Coordinates of N, CA and C in Angstrom, one line a residue:
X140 N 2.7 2.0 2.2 CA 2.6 2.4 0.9 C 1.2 3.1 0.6
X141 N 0.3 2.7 1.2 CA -1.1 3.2 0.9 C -1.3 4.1 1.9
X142 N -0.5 5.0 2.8 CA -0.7 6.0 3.2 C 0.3 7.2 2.9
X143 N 1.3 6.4 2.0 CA 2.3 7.4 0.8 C 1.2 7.6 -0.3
X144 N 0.2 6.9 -0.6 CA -0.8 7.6 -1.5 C -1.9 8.7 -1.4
X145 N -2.4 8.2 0.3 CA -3.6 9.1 0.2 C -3.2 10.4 1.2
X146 N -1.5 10.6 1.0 CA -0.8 11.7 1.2 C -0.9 12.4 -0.3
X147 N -0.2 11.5 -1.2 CA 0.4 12.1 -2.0 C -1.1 12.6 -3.3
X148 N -2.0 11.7 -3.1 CA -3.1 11.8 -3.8 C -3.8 13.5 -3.8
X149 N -4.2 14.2 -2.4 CA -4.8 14.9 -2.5 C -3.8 16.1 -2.9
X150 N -2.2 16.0 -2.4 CA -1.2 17.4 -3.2 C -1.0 17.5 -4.5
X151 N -1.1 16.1 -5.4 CA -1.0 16.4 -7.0 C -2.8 16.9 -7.0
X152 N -4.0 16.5 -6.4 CA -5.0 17.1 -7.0 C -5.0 18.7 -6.8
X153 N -4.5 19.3 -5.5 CA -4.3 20.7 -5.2 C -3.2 21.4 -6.3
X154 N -2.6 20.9 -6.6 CA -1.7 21.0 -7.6 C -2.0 21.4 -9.0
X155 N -2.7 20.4 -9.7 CA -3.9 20.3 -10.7 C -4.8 21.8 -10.5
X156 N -5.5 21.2 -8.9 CA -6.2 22.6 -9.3 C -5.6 24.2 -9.1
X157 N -4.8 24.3 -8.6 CA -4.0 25.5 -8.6 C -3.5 25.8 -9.8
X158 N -2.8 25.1 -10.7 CA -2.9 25.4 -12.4 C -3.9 25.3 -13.0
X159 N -4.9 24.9 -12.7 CA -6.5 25.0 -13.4 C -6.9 26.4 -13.2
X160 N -6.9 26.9 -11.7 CA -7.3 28.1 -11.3 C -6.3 29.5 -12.0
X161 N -5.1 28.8 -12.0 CA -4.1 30.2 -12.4 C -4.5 30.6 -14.0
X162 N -4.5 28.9 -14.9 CA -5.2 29.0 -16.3 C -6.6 30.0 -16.6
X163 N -7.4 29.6 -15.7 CA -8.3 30.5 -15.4 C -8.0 32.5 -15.6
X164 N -7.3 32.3 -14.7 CA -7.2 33.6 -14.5 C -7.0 34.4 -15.4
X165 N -5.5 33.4 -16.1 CA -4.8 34.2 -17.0 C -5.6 34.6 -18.5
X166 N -6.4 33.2 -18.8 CA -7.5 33.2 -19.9 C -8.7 34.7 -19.4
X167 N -9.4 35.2 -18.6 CA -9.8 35.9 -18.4 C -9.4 37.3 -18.5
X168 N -8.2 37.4 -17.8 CA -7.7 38.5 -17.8 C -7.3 38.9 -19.0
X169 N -6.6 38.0 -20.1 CA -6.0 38.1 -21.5 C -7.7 38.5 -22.5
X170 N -8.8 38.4 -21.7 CA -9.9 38.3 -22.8 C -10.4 39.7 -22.6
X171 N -10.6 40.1 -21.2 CA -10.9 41.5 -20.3 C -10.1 42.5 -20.9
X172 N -8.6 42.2 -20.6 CA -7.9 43.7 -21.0 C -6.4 42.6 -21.6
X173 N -6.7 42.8 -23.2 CA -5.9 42.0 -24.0 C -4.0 42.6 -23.9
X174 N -4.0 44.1 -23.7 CA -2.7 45.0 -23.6 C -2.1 44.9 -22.4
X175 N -3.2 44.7 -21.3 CA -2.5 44.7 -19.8 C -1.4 43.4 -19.6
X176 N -0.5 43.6 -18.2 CA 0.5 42.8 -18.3 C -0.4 41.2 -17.7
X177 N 0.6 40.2 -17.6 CA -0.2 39.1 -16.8 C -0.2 39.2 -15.9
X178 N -1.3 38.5 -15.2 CA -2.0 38.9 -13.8 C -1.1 37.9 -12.6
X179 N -1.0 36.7 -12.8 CA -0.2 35.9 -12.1 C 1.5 35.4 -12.7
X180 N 1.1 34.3 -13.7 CA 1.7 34.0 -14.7 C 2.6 34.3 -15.5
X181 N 4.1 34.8 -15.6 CA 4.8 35.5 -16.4 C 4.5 34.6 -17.8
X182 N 3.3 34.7 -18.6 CA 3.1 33.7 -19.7 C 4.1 34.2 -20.9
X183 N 4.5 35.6 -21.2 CA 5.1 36.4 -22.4 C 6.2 35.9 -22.3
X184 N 6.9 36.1 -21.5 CA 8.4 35.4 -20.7 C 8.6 34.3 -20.9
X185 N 7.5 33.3 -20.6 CA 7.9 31.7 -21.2 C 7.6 31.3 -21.9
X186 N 6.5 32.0 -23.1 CA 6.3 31.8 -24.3 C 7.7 32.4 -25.5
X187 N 8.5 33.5 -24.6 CA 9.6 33.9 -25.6 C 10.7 32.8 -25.5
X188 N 10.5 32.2 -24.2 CA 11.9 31.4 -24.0 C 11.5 29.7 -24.8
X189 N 10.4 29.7 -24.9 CA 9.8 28.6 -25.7 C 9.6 28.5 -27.3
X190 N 9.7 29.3 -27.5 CA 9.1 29.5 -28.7 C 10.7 29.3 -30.3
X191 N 12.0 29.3 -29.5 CA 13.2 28.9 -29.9 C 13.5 27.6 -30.0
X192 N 12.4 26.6 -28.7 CA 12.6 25.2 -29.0 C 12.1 23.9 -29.9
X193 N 12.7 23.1 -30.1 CA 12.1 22.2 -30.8 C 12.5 21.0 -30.4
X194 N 11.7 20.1 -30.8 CA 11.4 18.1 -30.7 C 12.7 17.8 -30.1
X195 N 13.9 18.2 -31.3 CA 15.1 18.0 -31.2 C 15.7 18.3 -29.9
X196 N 15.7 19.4 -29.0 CA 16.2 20.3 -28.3 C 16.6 19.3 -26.6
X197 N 17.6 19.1 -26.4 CA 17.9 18.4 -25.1 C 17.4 18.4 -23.7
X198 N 16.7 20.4 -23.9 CA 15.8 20.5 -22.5 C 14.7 19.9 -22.7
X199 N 13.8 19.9 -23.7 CA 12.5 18.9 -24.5 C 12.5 17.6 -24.0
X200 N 13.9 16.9 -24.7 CA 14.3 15.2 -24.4 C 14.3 15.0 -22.5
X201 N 14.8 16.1 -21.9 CA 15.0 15.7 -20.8 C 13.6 16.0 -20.0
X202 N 13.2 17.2 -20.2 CA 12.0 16.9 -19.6 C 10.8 15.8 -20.2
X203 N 11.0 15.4 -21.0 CA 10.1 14.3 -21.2 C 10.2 13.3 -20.7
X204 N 11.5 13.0 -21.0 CA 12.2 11.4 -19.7 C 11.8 11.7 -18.1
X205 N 11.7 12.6 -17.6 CA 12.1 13.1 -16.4 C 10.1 13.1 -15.9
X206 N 9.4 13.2 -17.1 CA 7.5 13.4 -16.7 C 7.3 11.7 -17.0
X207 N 7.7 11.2 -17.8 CA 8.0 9.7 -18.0 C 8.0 8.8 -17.1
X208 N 9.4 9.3 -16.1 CA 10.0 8.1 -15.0 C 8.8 8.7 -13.9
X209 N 8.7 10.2 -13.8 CA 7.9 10.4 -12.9 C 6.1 9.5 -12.8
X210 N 6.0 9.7 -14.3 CA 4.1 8.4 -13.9 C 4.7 7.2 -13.9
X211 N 6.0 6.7 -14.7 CA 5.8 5.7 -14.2 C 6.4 4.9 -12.8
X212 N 6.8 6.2 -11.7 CA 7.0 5.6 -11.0 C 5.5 5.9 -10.5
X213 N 4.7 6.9 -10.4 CA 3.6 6.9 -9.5 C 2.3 5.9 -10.0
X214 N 2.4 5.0 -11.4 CA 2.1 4.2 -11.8 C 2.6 2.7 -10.8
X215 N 3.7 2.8 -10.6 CA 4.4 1.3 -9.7 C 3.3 1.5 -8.4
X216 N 4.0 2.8 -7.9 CA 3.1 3.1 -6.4 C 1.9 2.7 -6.7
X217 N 1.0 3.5 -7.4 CA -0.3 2.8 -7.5 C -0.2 1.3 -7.2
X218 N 0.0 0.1 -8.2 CA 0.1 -0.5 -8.1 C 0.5 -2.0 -7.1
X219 N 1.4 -1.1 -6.8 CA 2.3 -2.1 -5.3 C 1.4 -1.5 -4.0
X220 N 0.5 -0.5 -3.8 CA -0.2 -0.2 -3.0 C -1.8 -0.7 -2.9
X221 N -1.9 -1.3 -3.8 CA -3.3 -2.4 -4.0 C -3.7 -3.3 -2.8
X222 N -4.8 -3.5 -2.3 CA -5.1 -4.4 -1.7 C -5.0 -5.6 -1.9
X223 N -3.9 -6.1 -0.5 CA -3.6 -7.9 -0.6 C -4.5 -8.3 0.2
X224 N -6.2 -8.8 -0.6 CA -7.0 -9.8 0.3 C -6.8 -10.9 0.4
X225 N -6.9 -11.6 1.2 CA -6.9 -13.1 0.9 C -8.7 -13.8 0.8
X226 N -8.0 -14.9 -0.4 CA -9.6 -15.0 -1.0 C -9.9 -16.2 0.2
X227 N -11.4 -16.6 0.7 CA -11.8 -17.9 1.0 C -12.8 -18.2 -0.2
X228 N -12.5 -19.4 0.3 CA -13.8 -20.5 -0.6 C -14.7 -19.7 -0.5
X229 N -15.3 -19.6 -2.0 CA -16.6 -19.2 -2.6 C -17.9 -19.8 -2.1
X230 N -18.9 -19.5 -1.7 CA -20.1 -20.4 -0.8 C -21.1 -20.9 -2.0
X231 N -21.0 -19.6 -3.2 CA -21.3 -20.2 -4.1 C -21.0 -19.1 -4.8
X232 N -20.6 -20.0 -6.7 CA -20.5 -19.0 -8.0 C -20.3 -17.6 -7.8
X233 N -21.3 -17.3 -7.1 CA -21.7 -15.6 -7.9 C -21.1 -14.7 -6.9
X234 N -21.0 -15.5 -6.0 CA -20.0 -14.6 -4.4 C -19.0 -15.0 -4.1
X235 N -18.0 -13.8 -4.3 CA -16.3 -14.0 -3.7 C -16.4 -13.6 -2.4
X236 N -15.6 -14.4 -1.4 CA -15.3 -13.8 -0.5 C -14.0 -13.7 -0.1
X237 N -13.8 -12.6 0.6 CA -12.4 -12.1 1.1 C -12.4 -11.7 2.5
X238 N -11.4 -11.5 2.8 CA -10.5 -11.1 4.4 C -9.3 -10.2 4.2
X239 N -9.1 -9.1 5.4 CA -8.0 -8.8 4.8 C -6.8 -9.2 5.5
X240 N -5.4 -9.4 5.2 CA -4.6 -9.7 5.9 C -4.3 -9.3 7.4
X241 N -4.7 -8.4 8.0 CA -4.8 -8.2 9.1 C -6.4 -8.8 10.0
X242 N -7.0 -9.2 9.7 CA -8.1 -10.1 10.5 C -7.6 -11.7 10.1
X243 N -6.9 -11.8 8.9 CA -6.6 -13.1 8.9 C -5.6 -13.4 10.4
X244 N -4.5 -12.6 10.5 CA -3.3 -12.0 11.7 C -4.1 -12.5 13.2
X245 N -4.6 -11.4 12.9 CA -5.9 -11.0 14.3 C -6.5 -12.4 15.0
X246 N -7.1 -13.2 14.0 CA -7.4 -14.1 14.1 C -6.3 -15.1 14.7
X247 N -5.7 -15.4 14.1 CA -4.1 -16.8 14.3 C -4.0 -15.9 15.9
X248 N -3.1 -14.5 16.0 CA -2.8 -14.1 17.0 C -3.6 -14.7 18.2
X249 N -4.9 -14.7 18.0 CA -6.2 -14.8 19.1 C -5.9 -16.7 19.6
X250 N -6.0 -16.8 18.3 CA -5.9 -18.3 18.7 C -4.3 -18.6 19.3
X251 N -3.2 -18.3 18.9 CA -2.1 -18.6 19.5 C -1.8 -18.0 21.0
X252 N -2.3 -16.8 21.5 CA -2.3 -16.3 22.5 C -3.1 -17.2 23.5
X253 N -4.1 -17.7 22.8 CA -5.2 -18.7 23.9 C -4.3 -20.0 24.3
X254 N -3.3 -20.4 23.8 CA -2.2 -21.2 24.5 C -1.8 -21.1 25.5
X255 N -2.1 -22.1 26.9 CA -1.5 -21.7 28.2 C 0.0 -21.4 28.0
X256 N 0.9 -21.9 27.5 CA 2.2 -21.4 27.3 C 3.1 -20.3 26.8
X257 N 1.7 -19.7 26.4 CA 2.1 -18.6 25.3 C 2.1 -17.9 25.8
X258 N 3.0 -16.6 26.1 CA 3.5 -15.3 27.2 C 2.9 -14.2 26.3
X259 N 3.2 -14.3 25.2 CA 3.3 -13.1 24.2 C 3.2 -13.9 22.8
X260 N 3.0 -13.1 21.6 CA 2.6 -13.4 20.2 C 2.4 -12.5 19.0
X261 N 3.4 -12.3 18.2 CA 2.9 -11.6 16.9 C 2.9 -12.3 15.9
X262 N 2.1 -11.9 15.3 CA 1.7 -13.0 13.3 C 1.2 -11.7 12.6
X263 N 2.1 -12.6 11.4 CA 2.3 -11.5 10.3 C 1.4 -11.8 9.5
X264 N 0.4 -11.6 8.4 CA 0.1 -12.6 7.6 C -0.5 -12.2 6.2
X265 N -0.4 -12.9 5.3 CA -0.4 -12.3 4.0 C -1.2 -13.6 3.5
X266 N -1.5 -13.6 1.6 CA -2.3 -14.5 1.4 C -1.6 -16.0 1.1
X267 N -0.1 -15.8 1.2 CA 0.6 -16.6 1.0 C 1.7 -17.3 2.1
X268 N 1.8 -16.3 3.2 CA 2.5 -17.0 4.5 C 1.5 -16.2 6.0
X269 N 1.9 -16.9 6.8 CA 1.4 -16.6 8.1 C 2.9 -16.6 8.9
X270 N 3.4 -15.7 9.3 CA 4.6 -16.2 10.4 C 4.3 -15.8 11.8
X271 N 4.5 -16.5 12.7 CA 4.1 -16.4 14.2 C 5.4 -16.4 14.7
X272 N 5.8 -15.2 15.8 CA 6.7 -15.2 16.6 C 6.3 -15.0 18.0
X273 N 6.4 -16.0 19.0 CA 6.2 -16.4 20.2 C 6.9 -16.6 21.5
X274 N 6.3 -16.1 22.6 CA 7.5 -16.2 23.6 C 6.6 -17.2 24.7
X275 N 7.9 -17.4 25.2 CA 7.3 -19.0 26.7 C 8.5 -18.5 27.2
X276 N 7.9 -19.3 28.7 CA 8.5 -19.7 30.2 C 9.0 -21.1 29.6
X277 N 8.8 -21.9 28.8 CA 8.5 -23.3 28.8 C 9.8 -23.1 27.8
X278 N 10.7 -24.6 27.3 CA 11.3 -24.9 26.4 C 10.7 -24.7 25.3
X279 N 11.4 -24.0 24.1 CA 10.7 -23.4 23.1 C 10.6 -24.3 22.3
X280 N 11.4 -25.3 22.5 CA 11.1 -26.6 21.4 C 9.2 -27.5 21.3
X281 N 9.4 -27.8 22.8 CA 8.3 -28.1 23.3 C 6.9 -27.4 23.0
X282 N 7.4 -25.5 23.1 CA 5.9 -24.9 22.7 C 5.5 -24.9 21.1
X283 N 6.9 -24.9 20.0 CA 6.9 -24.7 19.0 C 6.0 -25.6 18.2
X284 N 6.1 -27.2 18.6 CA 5.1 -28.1 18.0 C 3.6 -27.8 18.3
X285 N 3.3 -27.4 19.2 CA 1.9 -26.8 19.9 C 1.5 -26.0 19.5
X286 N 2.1 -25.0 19.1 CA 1.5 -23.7 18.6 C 0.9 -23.7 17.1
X287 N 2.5 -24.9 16.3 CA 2.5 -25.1 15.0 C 0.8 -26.0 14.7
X288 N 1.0 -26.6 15.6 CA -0.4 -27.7 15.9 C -1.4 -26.8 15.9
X289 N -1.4 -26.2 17.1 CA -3.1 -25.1 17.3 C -3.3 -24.4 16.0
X290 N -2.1 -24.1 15.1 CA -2.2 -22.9 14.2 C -2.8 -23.6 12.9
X291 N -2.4 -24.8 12.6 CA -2.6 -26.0 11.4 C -4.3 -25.8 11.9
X292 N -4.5 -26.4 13.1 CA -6.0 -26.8 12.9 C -6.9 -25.6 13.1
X293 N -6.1 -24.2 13.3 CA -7.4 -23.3 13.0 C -7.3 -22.9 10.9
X294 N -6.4 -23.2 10.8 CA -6.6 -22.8 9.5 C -7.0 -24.3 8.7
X295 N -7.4 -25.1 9.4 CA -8.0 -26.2 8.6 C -9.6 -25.6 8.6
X296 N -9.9 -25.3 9.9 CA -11.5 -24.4 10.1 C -11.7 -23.2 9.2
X297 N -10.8 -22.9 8.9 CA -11.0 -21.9 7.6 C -11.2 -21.5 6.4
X298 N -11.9 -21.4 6.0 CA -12.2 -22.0 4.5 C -11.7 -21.3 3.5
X299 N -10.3 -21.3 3.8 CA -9.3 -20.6 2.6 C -9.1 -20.9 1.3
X300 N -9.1 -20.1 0.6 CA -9.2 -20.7 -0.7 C -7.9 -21.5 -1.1
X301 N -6.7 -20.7 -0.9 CA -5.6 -21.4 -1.0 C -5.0 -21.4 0.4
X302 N -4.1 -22.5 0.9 CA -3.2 -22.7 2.5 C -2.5 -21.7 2.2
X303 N -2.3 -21.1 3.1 CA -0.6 -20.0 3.3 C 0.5 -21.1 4.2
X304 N 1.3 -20.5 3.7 CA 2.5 -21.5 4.4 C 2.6 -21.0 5.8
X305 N 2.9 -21.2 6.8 CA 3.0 -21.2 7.7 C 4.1 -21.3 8.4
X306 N 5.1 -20.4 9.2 CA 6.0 -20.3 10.0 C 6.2 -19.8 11.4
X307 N 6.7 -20.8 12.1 CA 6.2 -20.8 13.6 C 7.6 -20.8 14.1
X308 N 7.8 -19.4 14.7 CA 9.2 -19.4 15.9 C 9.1 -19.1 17.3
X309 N 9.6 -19.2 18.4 CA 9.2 -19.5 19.9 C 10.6 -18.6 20.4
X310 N 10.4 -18.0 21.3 CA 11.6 -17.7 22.2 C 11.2 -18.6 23.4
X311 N 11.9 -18.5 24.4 CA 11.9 -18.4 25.4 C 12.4 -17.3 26.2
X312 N 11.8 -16.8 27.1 CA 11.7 -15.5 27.8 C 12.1 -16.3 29.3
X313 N 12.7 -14.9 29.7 CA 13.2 -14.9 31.2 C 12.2 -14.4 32.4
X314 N 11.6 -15.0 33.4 CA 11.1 -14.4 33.8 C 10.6 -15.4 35.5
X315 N 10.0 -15.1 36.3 CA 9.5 -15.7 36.9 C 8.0 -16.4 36.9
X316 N 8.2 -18.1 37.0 CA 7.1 -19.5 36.6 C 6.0 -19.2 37.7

């Protein structure tokens, strides 16, 4: 999502300024030589075809709905594109501290990978769950308490502000012991 923005961020500012610049133009040239034709901009042309409309008029209603849904969808994006930190315990008052969900990940990963059992390992993690998916040589039942165990007490070491839930799955992989 946040790199659907700082795509789409710099083409609406080029955008902006390319109608800033053409504004430009046309304002100058209309002040320099008031009789000559427009320089870019067919402005006479869409000021004739505008100038018939009103409030009332259906292309008016529709383009307005239509600039409407468009901020407010790029309003949601903004939005849903925000940074999910996860807070820890304040050391004191006047200082927040944060992590971001991927060093929180990074972290668990490091610790679950340090498991002799553990072949392989990805964790997802957010401020609200952690999910670990895990592979072994070993019965996965057997690694799944272990891992769930190692992952509990590194996030007891953590001084999170609030626990994330925690979800631990295990394969077992084929391979030679």
């Amino acid at each position: 999502m946040r790199l659907l923005l700082r795509v789409l961020a710099p083409l609406l500012g080029l955008v902006v300024a390319v109608v800033g610049l053409a504004l430009v133009v046309e304002t100058v040239t209309a002040w320099v030589a008031p009789s000559s034709s427009p320089l870019v901009v067919p402005w006479p042309t869409w000021r004739a075809a505008i100038e018939g409309l009103t409030w009332q008029s259906g292309v008016v209603r529709t383009v307005a709905i239509v600039v409407g849904v468009v901020g407010l969808l790029v309003v949601i994006l903004g939005l849903a594109a925000r940074r999910h930190d996860v807070y820890l315990a304040d050391p004191v008052p006047e200082v927040t501290v944060t992590t971001s969900p991927r060093s929180l990940a990074r972290a668990v990963g490091h610790e679950v990978r340090s498991h002799d059992d553990v072949v392989s390992a990805s964790v997802v993690a957010s401020a609200k769950k952690i999910t670990v998916k895990a592979s072994t040589l070993d019965p996965a039942a057997d690694v799944r308490d272990a891992v769930r165990a190692r992952v509990d007490e590194m996030l007891v070491r953590l001084p999170l502000a609030m626990r994330p839930k925690v979800s631990v799955s295990v394969t077992t992989t084929k391979g030679v012991k």
